[in-house]
Short mmCIF file of C-alpha atoms in Angstrom, two decimals:
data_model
loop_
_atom_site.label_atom_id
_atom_site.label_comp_id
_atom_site.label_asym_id
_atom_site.label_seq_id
_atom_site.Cartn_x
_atom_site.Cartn_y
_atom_site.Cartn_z
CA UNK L 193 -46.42 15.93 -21.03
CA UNK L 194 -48.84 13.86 -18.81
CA UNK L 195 -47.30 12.58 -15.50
CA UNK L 196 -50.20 9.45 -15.42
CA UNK L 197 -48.54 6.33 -14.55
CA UNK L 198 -47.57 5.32 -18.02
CA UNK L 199 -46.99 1.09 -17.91
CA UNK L 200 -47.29 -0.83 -14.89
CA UNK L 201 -44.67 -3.44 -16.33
CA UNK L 202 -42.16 -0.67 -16.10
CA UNK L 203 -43.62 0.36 -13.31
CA UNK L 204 -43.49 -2.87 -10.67
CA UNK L 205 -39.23 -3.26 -12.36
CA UNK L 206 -38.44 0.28 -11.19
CA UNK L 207 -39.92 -0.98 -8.12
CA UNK L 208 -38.19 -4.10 -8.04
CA UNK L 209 -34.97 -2.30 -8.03
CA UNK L 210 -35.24 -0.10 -5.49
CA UNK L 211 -33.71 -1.19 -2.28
CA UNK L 212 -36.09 0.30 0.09
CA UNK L 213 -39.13 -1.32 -1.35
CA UNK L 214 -41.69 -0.58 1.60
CA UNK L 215 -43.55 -4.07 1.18
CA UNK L 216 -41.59 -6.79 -0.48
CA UNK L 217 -44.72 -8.84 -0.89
CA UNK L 218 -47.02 -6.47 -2.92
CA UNK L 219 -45.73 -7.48 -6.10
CA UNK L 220 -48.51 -9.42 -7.93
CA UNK L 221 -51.20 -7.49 -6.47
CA UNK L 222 -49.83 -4.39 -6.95
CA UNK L 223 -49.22 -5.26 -11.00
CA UNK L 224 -52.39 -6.79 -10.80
CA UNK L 225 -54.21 -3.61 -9.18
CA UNK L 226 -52.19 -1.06 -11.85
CA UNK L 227 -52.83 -3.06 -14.68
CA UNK L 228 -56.70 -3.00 -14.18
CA UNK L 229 -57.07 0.19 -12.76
CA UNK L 230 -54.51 2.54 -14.24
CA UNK L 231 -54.64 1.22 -18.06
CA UNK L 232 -58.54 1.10 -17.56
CA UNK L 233 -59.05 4.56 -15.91
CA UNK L 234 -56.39 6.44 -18.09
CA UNK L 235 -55.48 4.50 -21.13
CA UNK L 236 -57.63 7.37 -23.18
CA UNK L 237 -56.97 9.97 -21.09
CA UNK L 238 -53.26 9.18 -21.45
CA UNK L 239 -53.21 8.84 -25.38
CA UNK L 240 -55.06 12.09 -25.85
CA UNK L 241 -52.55 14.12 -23.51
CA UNK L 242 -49.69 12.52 -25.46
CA UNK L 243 -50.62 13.37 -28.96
CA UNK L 244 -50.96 17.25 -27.88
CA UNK L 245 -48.03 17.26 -26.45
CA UNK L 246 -46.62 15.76 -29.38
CA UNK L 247 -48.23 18.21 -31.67
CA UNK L 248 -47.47 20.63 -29.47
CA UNK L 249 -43.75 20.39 -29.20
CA UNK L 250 -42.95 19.13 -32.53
CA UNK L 251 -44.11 22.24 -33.87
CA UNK L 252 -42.18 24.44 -31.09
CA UNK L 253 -38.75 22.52 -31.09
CA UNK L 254 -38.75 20.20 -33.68
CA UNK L 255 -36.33 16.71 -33.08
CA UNK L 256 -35.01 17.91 -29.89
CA UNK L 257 -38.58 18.03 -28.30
CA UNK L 258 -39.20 14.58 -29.95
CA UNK L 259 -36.09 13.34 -28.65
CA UNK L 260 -36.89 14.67 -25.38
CA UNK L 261 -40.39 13.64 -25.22
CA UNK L 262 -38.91 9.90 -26.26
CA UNK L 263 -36.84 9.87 -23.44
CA UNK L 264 -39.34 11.15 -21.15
CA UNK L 265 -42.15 8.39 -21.83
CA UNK L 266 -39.41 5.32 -20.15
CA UNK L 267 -38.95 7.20 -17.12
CA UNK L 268 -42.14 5.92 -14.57
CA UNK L 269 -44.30 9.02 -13.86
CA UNK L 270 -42.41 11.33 -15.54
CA UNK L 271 -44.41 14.45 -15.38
CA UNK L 272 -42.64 16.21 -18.69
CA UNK L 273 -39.22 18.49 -17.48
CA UNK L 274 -38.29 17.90 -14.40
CA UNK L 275 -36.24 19.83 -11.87
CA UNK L 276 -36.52 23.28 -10.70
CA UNK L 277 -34.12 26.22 -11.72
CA UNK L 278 -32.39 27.73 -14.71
CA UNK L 279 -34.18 26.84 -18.46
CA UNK L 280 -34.22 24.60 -20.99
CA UNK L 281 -36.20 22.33 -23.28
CA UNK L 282 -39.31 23.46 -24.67
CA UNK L 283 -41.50 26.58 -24.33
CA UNK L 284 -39.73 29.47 -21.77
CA UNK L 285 -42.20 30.16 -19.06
CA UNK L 286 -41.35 32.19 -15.96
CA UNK L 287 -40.51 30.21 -12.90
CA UNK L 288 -43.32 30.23 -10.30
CA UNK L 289 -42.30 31.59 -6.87
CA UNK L 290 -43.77 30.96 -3.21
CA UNK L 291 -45.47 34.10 -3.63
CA UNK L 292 -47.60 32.64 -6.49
CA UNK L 293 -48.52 29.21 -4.95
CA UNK L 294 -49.38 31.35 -2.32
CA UNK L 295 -51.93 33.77 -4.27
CA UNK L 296 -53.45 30.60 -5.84
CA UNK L 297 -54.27 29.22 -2.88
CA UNK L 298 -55.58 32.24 -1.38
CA UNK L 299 -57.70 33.27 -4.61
CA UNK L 300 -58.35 29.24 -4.87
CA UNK L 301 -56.80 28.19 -8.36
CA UNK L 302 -56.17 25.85 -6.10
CA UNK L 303 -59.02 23.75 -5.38
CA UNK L 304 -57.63 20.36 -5.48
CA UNK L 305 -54.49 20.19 -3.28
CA UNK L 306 -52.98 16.64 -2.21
CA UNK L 307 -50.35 17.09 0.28
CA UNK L 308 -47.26 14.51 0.53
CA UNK L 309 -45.79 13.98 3.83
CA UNK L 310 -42.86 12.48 5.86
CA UNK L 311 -41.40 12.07 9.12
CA UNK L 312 -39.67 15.32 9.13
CA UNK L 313 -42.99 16.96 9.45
CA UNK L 314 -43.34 15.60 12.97
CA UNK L 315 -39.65 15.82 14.08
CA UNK L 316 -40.02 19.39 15.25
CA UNK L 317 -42.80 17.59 17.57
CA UNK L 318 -40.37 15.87 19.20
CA UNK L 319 -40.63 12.21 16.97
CA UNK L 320 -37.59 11.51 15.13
CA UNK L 321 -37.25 10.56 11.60
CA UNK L 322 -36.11 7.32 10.35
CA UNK L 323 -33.21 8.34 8.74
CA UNK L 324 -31.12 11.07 10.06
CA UNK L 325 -27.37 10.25 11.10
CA UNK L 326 -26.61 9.74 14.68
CA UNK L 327 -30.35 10.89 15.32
CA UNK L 328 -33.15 8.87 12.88
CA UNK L 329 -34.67 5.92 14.67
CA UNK L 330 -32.54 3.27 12.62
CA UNK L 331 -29.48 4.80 14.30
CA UNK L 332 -30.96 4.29 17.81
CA UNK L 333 -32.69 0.80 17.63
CA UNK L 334 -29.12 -0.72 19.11
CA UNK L 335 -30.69 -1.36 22.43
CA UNK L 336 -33.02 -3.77 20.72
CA UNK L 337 -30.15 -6.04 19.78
CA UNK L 338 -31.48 -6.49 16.01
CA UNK L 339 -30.10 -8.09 13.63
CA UNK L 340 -30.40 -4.68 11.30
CA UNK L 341 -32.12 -1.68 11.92
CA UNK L 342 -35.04 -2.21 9.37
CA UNK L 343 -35.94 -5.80 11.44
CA UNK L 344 -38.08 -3.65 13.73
CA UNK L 345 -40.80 -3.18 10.81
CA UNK L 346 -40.13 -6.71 9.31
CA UNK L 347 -43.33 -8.47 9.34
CA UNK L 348 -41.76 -11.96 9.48
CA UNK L 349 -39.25 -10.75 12.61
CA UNK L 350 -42.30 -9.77 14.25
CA UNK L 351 -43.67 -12.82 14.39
CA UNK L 352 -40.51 -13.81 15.84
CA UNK L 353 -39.77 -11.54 18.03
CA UNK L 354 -42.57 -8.54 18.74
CA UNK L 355 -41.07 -7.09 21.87
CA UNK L 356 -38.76 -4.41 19.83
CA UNK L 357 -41.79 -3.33 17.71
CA UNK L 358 -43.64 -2.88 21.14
CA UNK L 359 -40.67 -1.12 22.84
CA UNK L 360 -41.13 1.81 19.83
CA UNK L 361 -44.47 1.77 19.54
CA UNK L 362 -44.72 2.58 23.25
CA UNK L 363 -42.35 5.54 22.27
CA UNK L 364 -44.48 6.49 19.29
CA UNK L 365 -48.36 5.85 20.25
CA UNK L 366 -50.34 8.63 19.64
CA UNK L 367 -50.85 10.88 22.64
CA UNK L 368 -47.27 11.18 23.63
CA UNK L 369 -46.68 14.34 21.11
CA UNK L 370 -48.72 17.30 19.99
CA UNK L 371 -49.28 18.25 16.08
CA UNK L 372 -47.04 21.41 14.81
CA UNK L 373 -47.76 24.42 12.28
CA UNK L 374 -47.49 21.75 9.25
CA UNK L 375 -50.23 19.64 10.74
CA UNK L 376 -52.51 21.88 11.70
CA UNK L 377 -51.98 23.94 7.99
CA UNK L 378 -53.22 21.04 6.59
CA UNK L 379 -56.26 21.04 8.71
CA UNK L 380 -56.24 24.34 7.64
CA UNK L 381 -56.82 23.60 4.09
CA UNK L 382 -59.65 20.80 4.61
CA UNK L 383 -61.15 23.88 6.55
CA UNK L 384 -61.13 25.89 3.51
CA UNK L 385 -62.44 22.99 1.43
CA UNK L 386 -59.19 22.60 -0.74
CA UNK L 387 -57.64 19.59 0.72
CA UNK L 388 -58.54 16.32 -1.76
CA UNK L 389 -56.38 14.16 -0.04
CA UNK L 390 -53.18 13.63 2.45
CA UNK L 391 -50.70 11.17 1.83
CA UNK L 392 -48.63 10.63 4.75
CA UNK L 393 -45.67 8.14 5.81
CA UNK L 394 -45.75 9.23 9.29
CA UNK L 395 -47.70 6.24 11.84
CA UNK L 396 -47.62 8.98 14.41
CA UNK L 397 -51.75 10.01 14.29
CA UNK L 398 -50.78 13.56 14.29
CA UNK L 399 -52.67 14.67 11.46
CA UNK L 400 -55.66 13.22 12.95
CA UNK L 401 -55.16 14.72 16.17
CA UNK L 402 -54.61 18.03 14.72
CA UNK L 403 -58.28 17.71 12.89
CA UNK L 404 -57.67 16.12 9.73
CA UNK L 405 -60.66 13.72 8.76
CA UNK L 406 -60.18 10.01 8.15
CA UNK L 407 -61.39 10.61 4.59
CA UNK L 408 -58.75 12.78 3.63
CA UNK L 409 -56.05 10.72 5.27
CA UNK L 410 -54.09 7.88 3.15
CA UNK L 411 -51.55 6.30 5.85
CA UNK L 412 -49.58 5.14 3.18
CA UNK L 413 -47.36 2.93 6.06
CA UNK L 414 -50.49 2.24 8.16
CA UNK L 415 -52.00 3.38 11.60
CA UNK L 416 -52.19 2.89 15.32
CA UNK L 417 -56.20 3.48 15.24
CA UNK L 418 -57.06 -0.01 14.50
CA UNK L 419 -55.48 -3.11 14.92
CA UNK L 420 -56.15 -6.95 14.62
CA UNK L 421 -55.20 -10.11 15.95
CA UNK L 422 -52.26 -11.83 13.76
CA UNK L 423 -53.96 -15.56 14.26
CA UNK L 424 -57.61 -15.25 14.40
CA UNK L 425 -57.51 -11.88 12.84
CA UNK L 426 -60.11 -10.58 15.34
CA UNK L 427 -60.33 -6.81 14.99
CA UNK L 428 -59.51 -3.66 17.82
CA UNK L 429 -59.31 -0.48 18.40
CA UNK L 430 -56.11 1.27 19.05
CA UNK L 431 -57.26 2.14 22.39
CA UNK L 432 -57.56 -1.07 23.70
CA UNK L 433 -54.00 -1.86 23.40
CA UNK L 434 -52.74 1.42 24.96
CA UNK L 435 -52.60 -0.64 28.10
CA UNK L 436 -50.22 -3.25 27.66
CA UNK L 437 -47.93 -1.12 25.39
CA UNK L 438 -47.29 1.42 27.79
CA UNK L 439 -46.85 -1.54 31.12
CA UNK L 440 -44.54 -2.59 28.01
CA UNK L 441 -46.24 -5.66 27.82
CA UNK L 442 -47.11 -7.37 24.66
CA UNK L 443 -50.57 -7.55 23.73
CA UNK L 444 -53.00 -10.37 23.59
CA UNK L 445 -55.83 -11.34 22.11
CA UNK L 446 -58.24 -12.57 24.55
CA UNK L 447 -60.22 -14.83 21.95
CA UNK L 448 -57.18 -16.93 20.69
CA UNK L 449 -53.59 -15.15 22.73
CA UNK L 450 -52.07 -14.31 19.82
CA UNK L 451 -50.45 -11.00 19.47
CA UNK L 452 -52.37 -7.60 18.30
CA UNK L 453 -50.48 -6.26 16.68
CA UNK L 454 -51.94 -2.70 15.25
CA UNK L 455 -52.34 -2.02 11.41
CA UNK L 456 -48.80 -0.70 10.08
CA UNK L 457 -47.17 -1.80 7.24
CA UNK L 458 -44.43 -3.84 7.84
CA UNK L 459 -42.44 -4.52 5.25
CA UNK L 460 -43.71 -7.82 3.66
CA UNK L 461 -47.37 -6.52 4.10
CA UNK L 462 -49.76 -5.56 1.78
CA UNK L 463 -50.22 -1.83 1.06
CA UNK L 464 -53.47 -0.34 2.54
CA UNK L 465 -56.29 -0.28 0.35
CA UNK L 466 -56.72 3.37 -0.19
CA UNK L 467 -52.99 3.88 -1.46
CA UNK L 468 -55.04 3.16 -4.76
CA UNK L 469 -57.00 6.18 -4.36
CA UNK L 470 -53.68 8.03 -5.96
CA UNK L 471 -54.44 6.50 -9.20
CA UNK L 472 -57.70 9.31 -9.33
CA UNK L 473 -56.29 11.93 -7.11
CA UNK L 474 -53.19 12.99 -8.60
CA UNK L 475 -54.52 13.13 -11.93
CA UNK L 476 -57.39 15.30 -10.51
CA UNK L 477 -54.50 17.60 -8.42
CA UNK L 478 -54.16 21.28 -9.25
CA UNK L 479 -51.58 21.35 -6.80
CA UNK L 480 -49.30 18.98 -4.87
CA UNK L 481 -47.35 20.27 -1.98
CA UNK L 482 -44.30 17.52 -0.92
CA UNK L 483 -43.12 18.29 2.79
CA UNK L 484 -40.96 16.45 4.91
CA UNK L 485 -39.88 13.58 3.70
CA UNK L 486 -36.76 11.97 1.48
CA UNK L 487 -38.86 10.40 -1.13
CA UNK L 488 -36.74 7.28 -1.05
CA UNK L 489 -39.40 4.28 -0.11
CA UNK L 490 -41.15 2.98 -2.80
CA UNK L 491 -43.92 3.18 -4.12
CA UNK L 492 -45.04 5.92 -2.00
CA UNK L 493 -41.64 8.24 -3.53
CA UNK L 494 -43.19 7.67 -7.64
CA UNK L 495 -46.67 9.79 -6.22
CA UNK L 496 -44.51 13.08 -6.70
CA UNK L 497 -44.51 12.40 -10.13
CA UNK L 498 -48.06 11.50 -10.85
CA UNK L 499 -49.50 14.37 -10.53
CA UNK L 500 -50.12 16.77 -14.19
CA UNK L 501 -47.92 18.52 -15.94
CA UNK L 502 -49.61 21.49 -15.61
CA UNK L 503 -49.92 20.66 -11.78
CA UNK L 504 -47.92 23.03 -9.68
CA UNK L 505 -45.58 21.25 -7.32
CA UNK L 506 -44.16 22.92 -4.13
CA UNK L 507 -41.69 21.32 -1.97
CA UNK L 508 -40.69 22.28 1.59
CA UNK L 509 -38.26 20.19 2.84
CA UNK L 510 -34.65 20.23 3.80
CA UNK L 511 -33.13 19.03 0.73
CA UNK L 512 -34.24 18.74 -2.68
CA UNK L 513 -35.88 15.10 -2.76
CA UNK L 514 -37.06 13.29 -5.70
CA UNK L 515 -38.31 14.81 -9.27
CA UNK L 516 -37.24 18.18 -7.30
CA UNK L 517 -33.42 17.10 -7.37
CA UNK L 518 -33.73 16.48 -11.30
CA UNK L 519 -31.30 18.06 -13.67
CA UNK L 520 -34.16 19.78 -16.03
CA UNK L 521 -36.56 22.52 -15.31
CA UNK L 522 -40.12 22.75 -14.77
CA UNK L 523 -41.07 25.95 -13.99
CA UNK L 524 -44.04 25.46 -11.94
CA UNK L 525 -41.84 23.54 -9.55
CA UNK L 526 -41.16 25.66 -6.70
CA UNK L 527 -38.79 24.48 -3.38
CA UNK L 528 -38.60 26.14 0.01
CA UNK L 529 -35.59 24.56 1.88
CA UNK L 530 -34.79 24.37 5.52
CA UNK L 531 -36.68 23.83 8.35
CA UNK L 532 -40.17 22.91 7.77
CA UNK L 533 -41.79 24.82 10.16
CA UNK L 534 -40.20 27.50 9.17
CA UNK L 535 -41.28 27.61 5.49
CA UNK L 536 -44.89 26.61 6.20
CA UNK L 537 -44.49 29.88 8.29
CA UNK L 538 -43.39 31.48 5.50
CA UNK L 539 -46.26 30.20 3.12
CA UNK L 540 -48.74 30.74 6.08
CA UNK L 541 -47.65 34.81 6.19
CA UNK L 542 -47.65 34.81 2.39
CA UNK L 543 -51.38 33.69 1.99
CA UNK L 544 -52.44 36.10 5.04
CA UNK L 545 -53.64 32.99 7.34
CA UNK L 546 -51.07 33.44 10.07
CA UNK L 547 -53.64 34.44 12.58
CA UNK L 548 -56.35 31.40 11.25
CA UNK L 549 -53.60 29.06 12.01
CA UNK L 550 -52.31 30.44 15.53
CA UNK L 551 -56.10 30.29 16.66
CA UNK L 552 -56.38 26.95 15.28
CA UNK L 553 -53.37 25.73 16.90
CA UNK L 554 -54.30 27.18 20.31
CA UNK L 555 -57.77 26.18 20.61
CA UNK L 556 -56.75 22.50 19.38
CA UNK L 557 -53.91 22.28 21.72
CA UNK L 558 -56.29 23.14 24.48
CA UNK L 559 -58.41 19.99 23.90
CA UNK L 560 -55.56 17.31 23.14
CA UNK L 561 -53.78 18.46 26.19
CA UNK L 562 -56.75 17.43 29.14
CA UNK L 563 -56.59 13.63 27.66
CA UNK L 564 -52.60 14.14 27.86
CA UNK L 565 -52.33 15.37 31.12
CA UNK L 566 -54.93 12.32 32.27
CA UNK L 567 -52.87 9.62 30.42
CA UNK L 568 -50.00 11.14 32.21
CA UNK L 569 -51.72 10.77 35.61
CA UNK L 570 -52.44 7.19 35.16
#
């Protein structure tokens, strides 16, 4: 059963309904962009992936798999039986293990890997998540005095009031915390040339630090390396506002003295441009490995189930999240729960690359840490 994005009507209502819609304003040009690019890229694509599956499982369980296959189609990027253990529904195939996603990376069936990340990737760095009890960042923004938690990365507050979004961001700028084993193993795969893409939540920059390339990156919620003026809309680096955020003073633009306020998505914004590049990447995925993150904020959470059917899915995360937490198998679904270091460890020792990615986190360390230390002196 394909997993392509299957009607952006249906699509921009599941949207609509979610609470934790990450910008409230995308609506029309989000339709707008799916309806152009999805039904134009896929629409054949999509038709000729349905009528073998059709063939396929009307011949192997007769009205059940219809039925099944029925139901399937309404759910939004529904990627054919979803869920990991136990069996059910359609052909019995053995359930893949870490062990196997492991040998087809290391004998490269897996050529294509997109990698899906959250804020609990960078929590053992030190950053806390969002959402944790008692210790996420919406539990802590009380000193702030905002109105609600989610205010901080309200585009419309902002303008109001900038100072909390400054008071974090002088908390979270890039330079204050050092990339971990899950950044640097997915420098690790753009090393082996298997990495098509990154997807990340995180507005941290530790994937860049840790040697990702720009090209590979899609910061789904935006980025401290650029940033522009919100009157004039004159453009700047990140750098140049390292200054006043960390004198905790709000910065300027010397042109028209508005605020600068750097490129992350507030909610109300629009999404980055190169979220769209999803709509030919997880098609193209051979593999798509989901890591630290609750796969609650829209739309970013639907990419888990874009990829393939026959796209093999790992998750290492705390919890089962998303299509993972589904009541139906899929049996090339495969979850590694707990601590997220820990099971990239584990993946890292299965595939034999435990002493690639110590070097690679040494000799990187060594260069972040001179710029650090000289920050620190200033």
């Amino acid at each position: 059963m394909t997993s392509i994005l299957t009607s952006p009507v249906s699509q921009l209502c599941k949207l609509s309904r979610n609470q934790n819609i990450r910008s409230q304003g995308f609506g029309l040009s989000y339709l707008k962009a799916l309806q152009h690019r999805t039904l134009s890229c896929f629409a054949l694509k999509q038709r000729s992936i349905l009528n073998h599956t059709h063939n396929h499982t009307e011949g192997s369980t007769g009205v059940t798999a219809q039925k099944a296959l029925s139901n399937r189609r309404c759910l939004l990027g529904s990627s054919g039986a979803r869920g990991l253990f136990g069996r059910g529904g359609g052909n019995a195939q053995q359930q893949l293990t870490l062990e196997d996603i492991a040998r087809g990376i290391r004998e490269r069936d897996y050529q294509r890997i997109v990698v899906m990340a959250g804020a609990g990737i960078s929590t053992p760095s030190g950053i806390p998540d969002f959402r944790s009890p008692g210790s996420g960042l919406y539990d802590n923004l009380q000193q702030y005095n905002l109105p609600y938690a989610e205010a901080i990365f309200e585009i419309n507050y902002f303008h109001h009031n900038p100072k909390p979004f400054f008071a974090l961001a002088k908390e979270l700028y890039p330079g204050n915390y050092q990339p971990n084993a899950a950044h640097y193993f997915i420098r690790l795969l753009q090393d082996k040339g298997q990495l098509l893409r990154m997807y990340t939540q995180n507005i941290d920059g530790l994937e860049r630090i840790a040697g990702v390339p720009p090209s590979k990156l899609v910061e789904a919620h935006g980025t401290f390396t650029t940033a522009a003026c919100t009157v004039c809309r004159t453009e700047y680096p990140g750098e140049a506002l390292r200054a006043d955020i960390m004198a905790s003073t709000v910065p300027k633009c010397p042109t028209c003295k508005g605020v600068i306020k750097p490129n992350i998505v507030f909610f109300g914004e629009e999404l980055p441009s190169n979220f769209f590049l999803y709509l030919t990447d997880f098609p193209m995925a051979d593999l798509l490995i989901v890591m630290g993150t609750s796969l609650e904020v829209e739309p970013f959470a639907s990419l888990a189930s874009a990829v393939r059917g026959s796209a093999s899915r790992l998750l290492i995360n705390r919890d089962l999240v998303g299509p993972f937490s589904w009541g139906s198998p899929r049996h090339n679904d495969v979850a590694e729960l707990g601590d997220v270091v820990r099971g990239i460890r584990k993946l890292t020792d299965a595939l034999g690359w435990k002493q690639e990615l110590d070097a690679l986190m040494a000799g990187n360390s060594e260069k972040v840490q001179a710029p650090v230390e000289r920050t620190n002196e200033e």
